[in-house]
Short mmCIF file of C-alpha atoms and ligand atoms in Angstrom, two decimals:
data_model
loop_
_atom_site.label_atom_id
_atom_site.label_comp_id
_atom_site.label_asym_id
_atom_site.label_seq_id
_atom_site.Cartn_x
_atom_site.Cartn_y
_atom_site.Cartn_z
CA UNK A 1 68.01 23.99 17.22
CA UNK A 2 65.47 23.41 19.93
CA UNK A 3 65.38 20.43 22.19
CA UNK A 4 63.48 19.59 25.29
CA UNK A 5 65.23 18.70 28.47
CA UNK A 6 64.14 18.21 32.00
CA UNK A 7 66.40 19.13 34.84
CA UNK A 8 65.62 17.97 38.30
CA UNK A 9 67.98 20.63 39.50
CA UNK A 10 67.20 24.08 39.98
CA UNK A 11 68.29 29.28 39.67
CA UNK A 12 66.76 34.51 38.51
CA UNK A 13 66.19 39.24 37.93
CA UNK A 14 64.68 42.54 38.58
CA UNK A 15 62.19 42.21 35.74
CA UNK A 16 60.26 39.41 37.41
CA UNK A 17 56.69 39.95 38.44
CA UNK A 18 55.28 38.29 41.51
CA UNK A 19 51.56 37.89 42.06
CA UNK A 20 50.91 39.86 45.21
CA UNK A 21 47.63 38.09 45.98
CA UNK A 22 49.44 34.76 46.07
CA UNK A 23 51.97 35.92 48.59
CA UNK A 24 49.77 34.50 51.31
CA UNK A 25 49.95 31.10 49.66
CA UNK A 26 53.67 31.44 49.18
CA UNK A 27 54.22 32.18 52.84
CA UNK A 28 52.57 28.88 53.64
CA UNK A 29 55.52 27.10 52.13
CA UNK A 30 57.89 29.39 54.00
CA UNK A 31 60.27 27.17 55.86
CA UNK A 32 63.88 26.45 56.52
CA UNK A 33 65.66 26.56 53.16
CA UNK A 34 67.26 23.15 53.42
CA UNK A 35 63.81 21.54 53.61
CA UNK A 36 62.55 23.27 50.46
CA UNK A 37 62.91 21.28 47.27
CA UNK A 38 62.78 22.48 43.69
CA UNK A 39 62.27 21.01 40.24
CA UNK A 40 62.98 22.64 36.88
CA UNK A 41 61.27 21.79 33.61
CA UNK A 42 63.15 23.13 30.62
CA UNK A 43 61.64 23.37 27.17
CA UNK A 44 63.57 24.90 24.30
CA UNK A 45 67.00 25.95 23.19
CA UNK A 46 70.53 25.79 24.58
CA UNK A 47 70.04 29.26 26.09
CA UNK A 48 67.14 27.96 28.16
CA UNK A 49 69.29 25.05 29.27
CA UNK A 50 72.03 27.46 30.36
CA UNK A 51 69.43 29.62 32.19
CA UNK A 52 68.10 26.53 33.97
CA UNK A 53 71.54 25.50 35.08
CA UNK A 54 72.21 29.00 36.50
CA UNK A 55 68.79 28.84 38.19
CA UNK A 56 69.68 25.52 39.79
CA UNK A 57 72.95 26.91 41.05
CA UNK A 58 71.28 30.02 42.49
CA UNK A 59 68.58 27.99 44.25
CA UNK A 60 71.08 25.58 45.69
CA UNK A 61 73.24 28.48 46.85
CA UNK A 62 70.16 29.55 48.84
CA UNK A 63 70.04 26.09 50.40
CA UNK A 64 67.23 24.47 48.38
CA UNK A 65 67.52 20.82 47.40
CA UNK A 66 66.54 19.21 44.09
CA UNK A 67 63.43 17.01 44.00
CA UNK A 68 63.31 13.89 41.87
CA UNK A 69 59.89 14.79 40.43
CA UNK A 70 57.82 17.94 39.96
CA UNK A 71 54.98 16.36 41.95
CA UNK A 72 57.18 16.22 45.04
CA UNK A 73 58.77 19.68 44.77
CA UNK A 74 57.90 22.74 46.87
CA UNK A 75 59.00 24.99 44.02
CA UNK A 76 58.44 24.11 40.36
CA UNK A 77 60.07 26.29 37.72
CA UNK A 78 58.85 25.92 34.15
CA UNK A 79 61.44 27.41 31.80
CA UNK A 80 59.43 28.00 28.64
CA UNK A 81 59.90 28.30 24.87
CA UNK A 82 57.54 29.88 22.31
CA UNK A 83 59.67 29.77 19.17
CA UNK A 84 56.89 27.86 17.43
CA UNK A 85 53.23 27.23 18.29
CA UNK A 86 54.05 23.56 19.02
CA UNK A 87 56.55 24.58 21.73
CA UNK A 88 54.02 27.03 23.21
CA UNK A 89 51.34 24.30 23.25
CA UNK A 90 53.71 22.05 25.15
CA UNK A 91 54.36 24.76 27.74
CA UNK A 92 50.63 25.41 28.15
CA UNK A 93 50.08 21.65 28.60
CA UNK A 94 52.68 21.60 31.34
CA UNK A 95 51.10 24.63 32.98
CA UNK A 96 47.76 22.81 33.05
CA UNK A 97 49.32 19.82 34.77
CA UNK A 98 50.81 22.22 37.31
CA UNK A 99 47.30 23.59 37.94
CA UNK A 100 46.23 20.16 39.18
CA UNK A 101 49.42 19.87 41.19
CA UNK A 102 48.50 23.14 42.94
CA UNK A 103 45.02 21.81 43.64
CA UNK A 104 46.46 18.72 45.24
CA UNK A 105 49.27 20.57 47.04
CA UNK A 106 48.31 24.22 47.54
CA UNK A 107 51.58 24.77 49.39
CA UNK A 108 53.70 24.30 46.27
CA UNK A 109 54.94 27.38 44.40
CA UNK A 110 54.88 27.57 40.59
CA UNK A 111 57.18 29.87 38.62
CA UNK A 112 56.89 30.47 34.88
CA UNK A 113 60.17 31.60 33.35
CA UNK A 114 61.47 32.10 29.81
CA UNK A 115 60.13 33.21 26.46
CA UNK A 116 56.41 32.77 27.22
CA UNK A 117 56.78 35.64 29.68
CA UNK A 118 55.72 38.63 27.57
CA UNK A 119 52.61 40.56 28.71
CA UNK A 120 52.61 39.68 32.41
CA UNK A 121 49.08 40.94 33.25
CA UNK A 122 47.60 38.84 30.45
CA UNK A 123 49.53 35.83 31.75
CA UNK A 124 48.34 36.46 35.30
CA UNK A 125 44.75 36.41 34.10
CA UNK A 126 45.30 33.26 32.04
CA UNK A 127 47.35 31.31 34.58
CA UNK A 128 46.17 32.37 38.04
CA UNK A 129 47.89 29.40 39.65
CA UNK A 130 51.35 30.76 38.76
CA UNK A 131 53.02 32.56 41.67
CA UNK A 132 55.77 34.34 39.78
CA UNK A 133 56.56 35.27 36.16
CA UNK A 134 60.24 35.59 35.35
CA UNK A 135 61.57 37.00 32.08
CA UNK A 136 64.17 34.97 30.14
CA UNK A 137 67.57 34.74 31.87
CA UNK A 138 66.34 36.72 34.91
CA UNK A 139 67.91 34.36 37.40
CA UNK A 140 68.62 37.11 39.96
CA UNK A 141 64.94 38.13 40.06
CA UNK A 142 63.85 34.57 40.74
CA UNK A 143 66.49 34.08 43.44
CA UNK A 144 65.51 37.36 45.12
CA UNK A 145 61.87 36.32 45.16
CA UNK A 146 62.72 32.90 46.59
CA UNK A 147 64.83 34.49 49.28
CA UNK A 148 62.26 37.16 50.17
CA UNK A 149 59.12 35.08 49.87
CA UNK A 150 59.80 31.39 50.24
CA UNK A 151 62.50 31.33 52.84
CA UNK A 152 61.76 31.80 56.48
CA UNK A 153 64.21 34.47 57.42
CA UNK A 154 63.55 33.99 61.10
CA UNK A 155 64.70 30.40 60.74
CA UNK A 156 67.75 31.66 58.86
CA UNK A 157 68.74 30.53 55.42
CA UNK A 158 69.63 26.88 55.23
CA UNK A 159 73.32 26.33 55.32
CA UNK A 160 74.26 26.38 51.66
CA UNK A 161 75.57 23.19 50.16
CA UNK A 162 79.31 23.15 49.71
CA UNK A 163 80.24 24.80 46.46
CA UNK A 164 82.63 23.01 44.18
CA UNK A 165 84.44 26.26 43.61
CA UNK A 166 84.05 29.84 44.70
CA UNK A 167 82.03 32.21 42.57
CA UNK A 168 79.46 29.54 41.77
CA UNK A 169 78.44 27.45 38.91
CA UNK A 170 77.83 23.77 39.43
CA UNK A 171 76.77 22.28 42.66
CA UNK A 172 77.38 18.81 44.05
CA UNK A 173 73.67 18.06 43.97
CA UNK A 174 73.20 18.85 40.34
CA UNK A 175 76.01 16.67 39.04
CA UNK A 176 78.68 17.73 36.63
CA UNK A 177 77.97 17.33 32.93
CA UNK A 178 80.78 16.66 30.46
CA UNK A 179 79.54 19.50 28.30
CA UNK A 180 77.96 22.78 29.49
CA UNK A 181 76.72 25.98 27.87
CA UNK A 182 77.74 29.46 28.99
CA UNK A 183 75.83 32.53 27.76
CA UNK A 184 78.26 35.02 26.23
CA UNK A 185 75.42 37.39 25.41
CA UNK A 186 71.70 37.70 25.96
CA UNK A 187 69.11 38.96 23.48
CA UNK A 188 69.63 39.89 19.82
CA UNK A 189 69.68 43.05 17.66
CA UNK A 190 68.70 41.25 14.50
CA UNK A 191 65.07 41.62 13.57
CA UNK A 192 64.19 38.48 11.66
CA UNK A 193 60.55 39.01 10.77
CA UNK A 194 59.40 35.56 11.92
CA UNK A 195 61.21 35.50 15.27
CA UNK A 196 59.52 36.08 18.61
CA UNK A 197 62.58 35.10 20.63
CA UNK A 198 64.37 38.39 20.07
CA UNK A 199 61.28 40.28 21.27
CA UNK A 200 61.08 38.23 24.42
CA UNK A 201 64.80 38.22 25.13
CA UNK A 202 65.31 41.89 24.31
CA UNK A 203 68.23 43.68 22.62
CA UNK A 204 71.74 42.22 22.53
CA UNK A 205 73.57 42.48 25.86
CA UNK A 206 77.07 41.04 26.10
CA UNK A 207 78.48 39.81 29.38
CA UNK A 208 81.91 41.15 30.32
CA UNK A 209 84.67 38.84 29.05
CA UNK A 210 85.97 38.36 32.61
CA UNK A 211 82.54 37.17 33.72
CA UNK A 212 82.25 34.66 30.87
CA UNK A 213 85.79 33.37 31.44
CA UNK A 214 85.18 33.07 35.20
CA UNK A 215 82.00 31.06 34.70
CA UNK A 216 83.65 28.80 32.14
CA UNK A 217 86.75 28.33 34.34
CA UNK A 218 84.55 27.46 37.30
CA UNK A 219 82.73 24.85 35.26
CA UNK A 220 86.01 23.33 34.07
CA UNK A 221 87.32 23.23 37.64
CA UNK A 222 84.14 21.41 38.57
CA UNK A 223 84.80 18.74 35.93
CA UNK A 224 83.14 20.07 32.76
CA UNK A 225 85.29 19.22 29.72
CA UNK A 226 83.50 21.04 26.90
CA UNK A 227 82.16 24.60 26.95
CA UNK A 228 79.78 26.04 24.36
CA UNK A 229 79.56 29.84 24.30
CA UNK A 230 76.03 30.95 23.51
CA UNK A 231 74.36 33.92 21.90
CA UNK A 232 71.25 34.22 19.70
CA UNK A 233 73.76 35.90 17.36
CA UNK A 234 77.05 35.11 19.03
CA UNK A 235 79.03 36.92 16.31
CA UNK A 236 77.67 40.22 17.67
CA UNK A 237 79.43 39.57 20.96
CA UNK A 238 81.07 42.64 22.50
CA UNK A 239 79.65 45.30 20.16
CA UNK A 240 77.80 46.86 23.09
CA UNK A 241 80.78 46.79 25.46
CA UNK A 242 83.43 49.44 26.07
CA UNK A 243 86.58 48.67 24.08
CA UNK A 244 84.50 46.44 21.79
CA UNK A 245 85.93 43.01 22.64
CA UNK A 246 84.91 40.48 20.01
CA UNK A 247 83.99 36.81 19.78
CA UNK A 248 87.41 35.79 18.45
CA UNK A 249 89.12 37.39 21.46
CA UNK A 250 86.67 35.79 23.88
CA UNK A 251 87.19 32.38 22.31
CA UNK A 252 90.96 32.79 22.69
CA UNK A 253 90.59 33.59 26.39
CA UNK A 254 88.23 30.72 27.15
CA UNK A 255 90.41 28.38 25.09
CA UNK A 256 93.32 28.95 27.48
CA UNK A 257 91.46 27.56 30.50
CA UNK A 258 93.53 24.64 31.81
CA UNK A 259 91.65 21.34 31.79
CA UNK A 260 89.26 22.35 29.01
CA UNK A 261 89.22 19.76 26.24
CA UNK A 262 86.83 21.35 23.75
CA UNK A 263 85.29 24.71 23.00
CA UNK A 264 82.29 25.49 20.77
CA UNK A 265 80.15 28.54 20.02
CA UNK A 266 76.69 29.14 18.59
CA UNK A 267 74.60 30.53 16.88
CA UNK A 268 76.40 32.33 14.05
CA UNK A 269 74.67 34.86 11.81
CA UNK A 270 75.82 34.73 8.18
CA UNK A 271 75.84 38.53 7.90
CA UNK A 272 77.88 39.04 11.07
CA UNK A 273 80.46 36.25 11.01
CA UNK A 274 83.96 37.75 10.95
CA UNK A 275 87.09 36.29 9.37
CA UNK A 276 88.84 36.68 12.73
CA UNK A 277 86.59 33.92 14.09
CA UNK A 278 87.43 31.64 11.16
CA UNK A 279 91.11 32.35 11.89
CA UNK A 280 90.67 31.55 15.59
CA UNK A 281 89.00 28.24 14.74
CA UNK A 282 91.84 27.41 12.36
CA UNK A 283 94.50 28.21 14.98
CA UNK A 284 93.11 27.00 18.30
CA UNK A 285 93.29 23.22 18.73
CA UNK A 286 90.49 22.91 21.30
CA UNK A 287 88.10 25.11 19.30
CA UNK A 288 85.87 22.78 17.27
CA UNK A 289 85.64 23.48 13.53
CA UNK A 290 81.87 23.40 13.64
CA UNK A 291 79.42 26.16 12.74
CA UNK A 292 75.73 26.48 13.48
CA UNK A 293 75.01 28.84 10.60
CA UNK A 294 71.27 29.20 9.96
CA UNK A 295 70.45 29.95 6.33
CA UNK A 296 66.64 29.69 6.78
CA UNK A 297 65.86 29.70 3.00
CA UNK A 298 67.55 29.43 -0.38
CA UNK A 299 65.55 32.07 -2.23
CA UNK A 300 66.58 35.72 -2.15
CA UNK A 301 63.04 37.11 -2.07
CA UNK A 302 62.11 34.86 0.84
CA UNK A 303 65.34 35.78 2.63
CA UNK A 304 64.52 39.47 2.12
CA UNK A 305 61.01 39.02 3.53
CA UNK A 306 62.52 37.15 6.47
CA UNK A 307 64.78 40.15 7.11
CA UNK A 308 67.90 38.01 7.15
CA UNK A 309 70.30 40.55 5.65
CA UNK A 310 72.08 38.34 3.08
CA UNK A 311 71.41 36.62 -0.22
CA UNK A 312 71.79 32.91 -1.00
CA UNK A 313 74.87 33.81 -3.07
CA UNK A 314 76.44 35.63 -0.10
CA UNK A 315 75.73 32.66 2.13
CA UNK A 316 77.41 30.29 -0.35
CA UNK A 317 80.41 32.63 -0.59
CA UNK A 318 80.72 32.58 3.21
CA UNK A 319 80.65 28.77 3.25
CA UNK A 320 83.42 28.81 0.64
CA UNK A 321 85.46 31.22 2.74
CA UNK A 322 85.16 28.94 5.78
CA UNK A 323 86.02 25.84 3.78
CA UNK A 324 88.94 27.52 2.00
CA UNK A 325 90.59 28.11 5.39
CA UNK A 326 89.21 24.96 7.07
CA UNK A 327 88.47 22.17 4.57
CA UNK A 328 87.38 19.91 7.44
CA UNK A 329 84.84 22.45 8.80
CA UNK A 330 81.45 21.06 9.61
CA UNK A 331 78.48 23.31 8.91
CA UNK A 332 74.98 22.86 10.32
CA UNK A 333 72.01 25.02 9.49
CA UNK A 334 68.42 25.89 10.34
CA UNK A 335 65.73 26.05 7.68
CA UNK A 336 62.14 27.29 7.81
CA UNK A 337 59.81 25.90 5.15
CA UNK A 338 56.49 27.43 4.15
CA UNK A 339 57.27 31.04 5.08
CA UNK A 340 54.37 33.30 3.97
CA UNK A 341 54.32 33.56 0.19
CA UNK A 342 57.02 30.91 -0.37
CA UNK A 343 56.18 29.29 -3.73
CA UNK A 344 57.05 25.71 -4.67
CA UNK A 345 59.70 27.14 -6.99
CA UNK A 346 61.23 29.27 -4.27
CA UNK A 347 61.30 26.24 -2.01
CA UNK A 348 63.19 24.31 -4.73
CA UNK A 349 65.97 26.91 -4.32
CA UNK A 350 66.29 25.86 -0.68
CA UNK A 351 66.82 22.28 -1.86
CA UNK A 352 69.36 23.54 -4.42
CA UNK A 353 71.25 25.36 -1.67
CA UNK A 354 71.26 22.24 0.52
CA UNK A 355 72.68 20.25 -2.44
CA UNK A 356 75.32 22.92 -3.02
CA UNK A 357 76.50 23.15 0.61
CA UNK A 358 76.02 19.52 1.70
CA UNK A 359 75.43 20.46 5.32
CA UNK A 360 76.52 18.29 8.25
CA UNK A 361 73.14 18.84 9.91
CA UNK A 362 69.91 20.57 8.99
CA UNK A 363 67.36 21.56 11.62
CA UNK A 364 64.19 22.06 9.62
CA UNK A 365 60.88 23.46 10.86
CA UNK A 366 57.55 24.41 9.32
CA UNK A 367 56.89 28.15 9.56
CA UNK A 368 54.73 28.96 12.55
CA UNK A 369 53.17 32.44 12.77
CA UNK A 370 54.16 34.10 16.06
CA UNK A 371 51.85 36.83 17.33
CA UNK A 372 53.38 40.29 17.33
CA UNK A 373 56.08 39.50 14.77
CA UNK A 374 56.09 41.37 11.42
CA UNK A 375 55.67 38.09 9.50
CA UNK A 376 52.48 37.32 11.44
CA UNK A 377 50.84 40.21 9.53
CA UNK A 378 51.46 38.38 6.25
CA UNK A 379 48.93 35.76 5.13
CA UNK A 380 50.10 32.32 6.36
CA UNK A 381 49.24 31.01 2.90
CA UNK A 382 51.23 27.78 2.57
CA UNK A 383 48.84 24.96 3.54
CA UNK A 384 49.93 22.81 6.50
CA UNK A 385 50.14 19.69 4.28
CA UNK A 386 52.38 21.55 1.84
CA UNK A 387 54.62 22.78 4.67
CA UNK A 388 54.89 19.20 5.86
CA UNK A 389 55.69 17.98 2.33
CA UNK A 390 58.52 20.54 2.13
CA UNK A 391 59.80 19.63 5.57
CA UNK A 392 59.94 15.97 4.59
CA UNK A 393 61.65 16.80 1.31
CA UNK A 394 64.41 18.61 3.23
CA UNK A 395 64.78 15.69 5.60
CA UNK A 396 64.90 13.13 2.80
CA UNK A 397 67.55 15.10 0.92
CA UNK A 398 69.58 15.56 4.07
CA UNK A 399 69.37 11.85 4.85
CA UNK A 400 70.71 11.10 1.37
CA UNK A 401 73.58 13.58 1.74
CA UNK A 402 74.57 12.42 5.22
CA UNK A 403 74.40 8.74 4.22
CA UNK A 404 77.01 9.53 1.57
CA UNK A 405 79.24 11.89 3.54
CA UNK A 406 79.25 9.76 6.69
CA UNK A 407 80.10 6.65 4.62
CA UNK A 408 83.43 8.28 3.74
CA UNK A 409 84.36 7.98 7.45
CA UNK A 410 84.22 4.16 7.37
CA UNK A 411 87.55 2.74 8.55
CA UNK A 412 88.81 6.16 9.68
CA UNK A 413 89.81 7.11 13.20
CA UNK A 414 87.97 9.97 14.88
CA UNK A 415 88.39 11.62 18.28
CA UNK A 416 85.30 11.46 20.42
CA UNK A 417 84.57 13.33 23.64
CA UNK A 418 82.51 10.83 25.61
CA UNK A 419 79.39 12.36 27.16
CA UNK A 420 77.46 9.44 28.61
CA UNK A 421 76.77 5.73 28.78
CA UNK A 422 73.64 5.20 26.71
CA UNK A 423 71.98 1.75 26.74
CA UNK A 424 75.27 0.02 27.42
CA UNK A 425 77.24 2.00 24.81
CA UNK A 426 79.51 4.99 25.24
CA UNK A 427 78.08 7.98 23.44
CA UNK A 428 80.05 11.04 22.38
CA UNK A 429 80.67 13.51 19.60
CA UNK A 430 83.48 14.27 17.20
CA UNK A 431 84.78 17.83 16.98
CA UNK A 432 82.57 18.10 13.88
CA UNK A 433 79.59 17.27 16.11
CA UNK A 434 78.91 13.79 14.73
CA UNK A 435 77.39 11.34 17.17
CA UNK A 436 79.54 8.23 17.78
CA UNK A 437 78.74 5.09 19.81
CA UNK A 438 81.15 2.41 20.94
CA UNK A 439 81.21 -0.42 23.49
CA UNK A 440 83.97 -0.84 26.04
CA UNK A 441 84.41 -2.02 29.61
CA UNK A 442 86.60 0.93 30.55
CA UNK A 443 85.14 4.13 31.98
CA UNK A 444 85.37 6.72 29.20
CA UNK A 445 83.10 9.38 30.67
CA UNK A 446 84.53 12.85 30.05
CA UNK A 447 87.56 11.50 28.18
CA UNK A 448 88.70 11.81 24.59
CA UNK A 449 88.59 8.41 22.87
CA UNK A 450 90.08 7.51 19.51
CA UNK A 451 87.47 5.43 17.69
CA UNK A 452 87.84 3.51 14.42
CA UNK A 453 84.54 3.78 12.56
CA UNK A 454 83.05 0.39 11.67
CA UNK A 455 79.47 1.36 10.77
CA UNK A 456 77.95 4.56 9.42
CA UNK A 457 74.42 5.85 9.04
CA UNK A 458 72.93 9.26 8.32
CA UNK A 459 72.45 10.26 11.94
CA UNK A 460 75.23 8.45 13.82
CA UNK A 461 78.41 6.38 13.60
CA UNK A 462 79.62 3.29 15.45
CA UNK A 463 83.13 2.06 16.02
CA UNK A 464 85.80 0.38 18.12
CA UNK A 465 87.83 2.30 20.62
CA UNK A 466 91.59 2.25 20.29
CA UNK A 467 93.07 1.14 23.58
CA UNK A 468 95.88 3.17 24.91
CA UNK A 469 99.16 1.23 24.91
N1 SAM B 501 69.42 33.12 16.38
C1 SAM B 501 69.45 32.05 15.46
C2 SAM B 501 69.14 32.59 14.06
O1 SAM B 501 69.99 33.25 13.51
O2 SAM B 501 68.11 32.34 13.47
C3 SAM B 501 68.59 30.89 15.90
C4 SAM B 501 67.59 31.09 17.05
S1 SAM B 501 65.95 30.53 16.80
C5 SAM B 501 65.39 30.61 18.40
C6 SAM B 501 66.11 28.85 16.40
C7 SAM B 501 65.48 28.49 15.10
O3 SAM B 501 64.08 28.40 15.21
C8 SAM B 501 65.70 29.49 13.99
O4 SAM B 501 66.96 29.36 13.39
C9 SAM B 501 64.58 29.18 13.03
O5 SAM B 501 64.96 28.23 12.07
C10 SAM B 501 63.51 28.59 13.94
N2 SAM B 501 62.37 29.52 14.05
C11 SAM B 501 62.37 30.74 14.63
N3 SAM B 501 61.17 31.32 14.51
C12 SAM B 501 60.38 30.44 13.83
C13 SAM B 501 59.04 30.46 13.38
N4 SAM B 501 58.24 31.53 13.60
N5 SAM B 501 58.56 29.38 12.73
C14 SAM B 501 59.36 28.30 12.52
N6 SAM B 501 60.63 28.23 12.91
C15 SAM B 501 61.15 29.27 13.55
#
């Protein structure tokens, strides 16, 4: 699932490419670190959000301060997404607005980070106002450049803000979210024919378990209550590490962190999900019984051309295996409609699969040809209007299913981890990832509330909180 977030907080690697001819400009903003402000724009997935948070932490460790708006910042980082053309268009739009910002304030530095950063020389020619290009997750490269280029070493680095805990993670300035993502692994070894993300993020690289646990523990000490372990294919965790630790083992270690209320993981790949993970979810009370398990299509030929590595029947068997062990498991999925050559009949099989599984969430997108991917060589032969018709059909079916399944929760009590106050109502999620709203005078932020459901709809639930005796 891709979302767009904006963080007014700011964070870096050796693969970054600076524009040497802009160094002169960059030195103009050279100053004492504590006077330099930064702003991060994040477009895209949970991994980008996690990268932005680490970027913020790294910048603040260097003494930079967050700016309320991009227009006011000395350093603007645009953390980009190109999963679909629409996301890329949004990034390019933002880059254009940053061009005018540079015209107005030539002293500001602009950094482009994330999945748009492929061929750096082509990007340099296209976006001459960008000072630095940083590949996805390359937080160290960005921090090194900031330290070497933006900071006035003669003035000395600004005294870093107090850290909430040693070893870094969240800083006082950035605020502490109830829920935070931690990358367990970067990149992906799957080669889905439509996907550009794996090309831009490179092969699968797992972080050492100790490193993941330390980051998660630091976040929990800082006040975070829910951790989501991330990987493009999180089930492949540890395959590249000595001793081959696996996702189930990592989940067990993170689960034991004192103070943690909930643990999640995503994204699962249907061909890689191991029974040990299902067992861990069944056994560990804080580990939410929720899977993000992209199916992408319900037709075997389409799945083969997508390079997914399973059939619709195998996917259904996996869902049965999960539900046999965990009847309350919630399963969300991603679907692409209008993949090259997908006939109306093949698309009907996607609807059949949705009816068979009755997903708890479906993230549906129209196929978007991504340059350089194998699928982009196939004729993009499903007309845009037909793609849109299919997308709407998936949404309509999903609305129908969720209206029915959520209605069964009426009158029941659910446990909600409260994430924020939203327009006067407390907003949180159940372990199954359902959105719940309730009103109460008490401060519920970051706490688990027991809520009796009084109203249900396809996309959210409402209820009354049970007051503790
Ligand atoms: N790694 C996960 C997986 O197994 O697919 C998800 C990561 S991907 C960045 C997020 C979602 O974007 C995918 O599940 C897919 O549905 C969608 N997506 C990826 N490439 C796409 C494309 N070229 N056109 C439309 N949707 C796409």
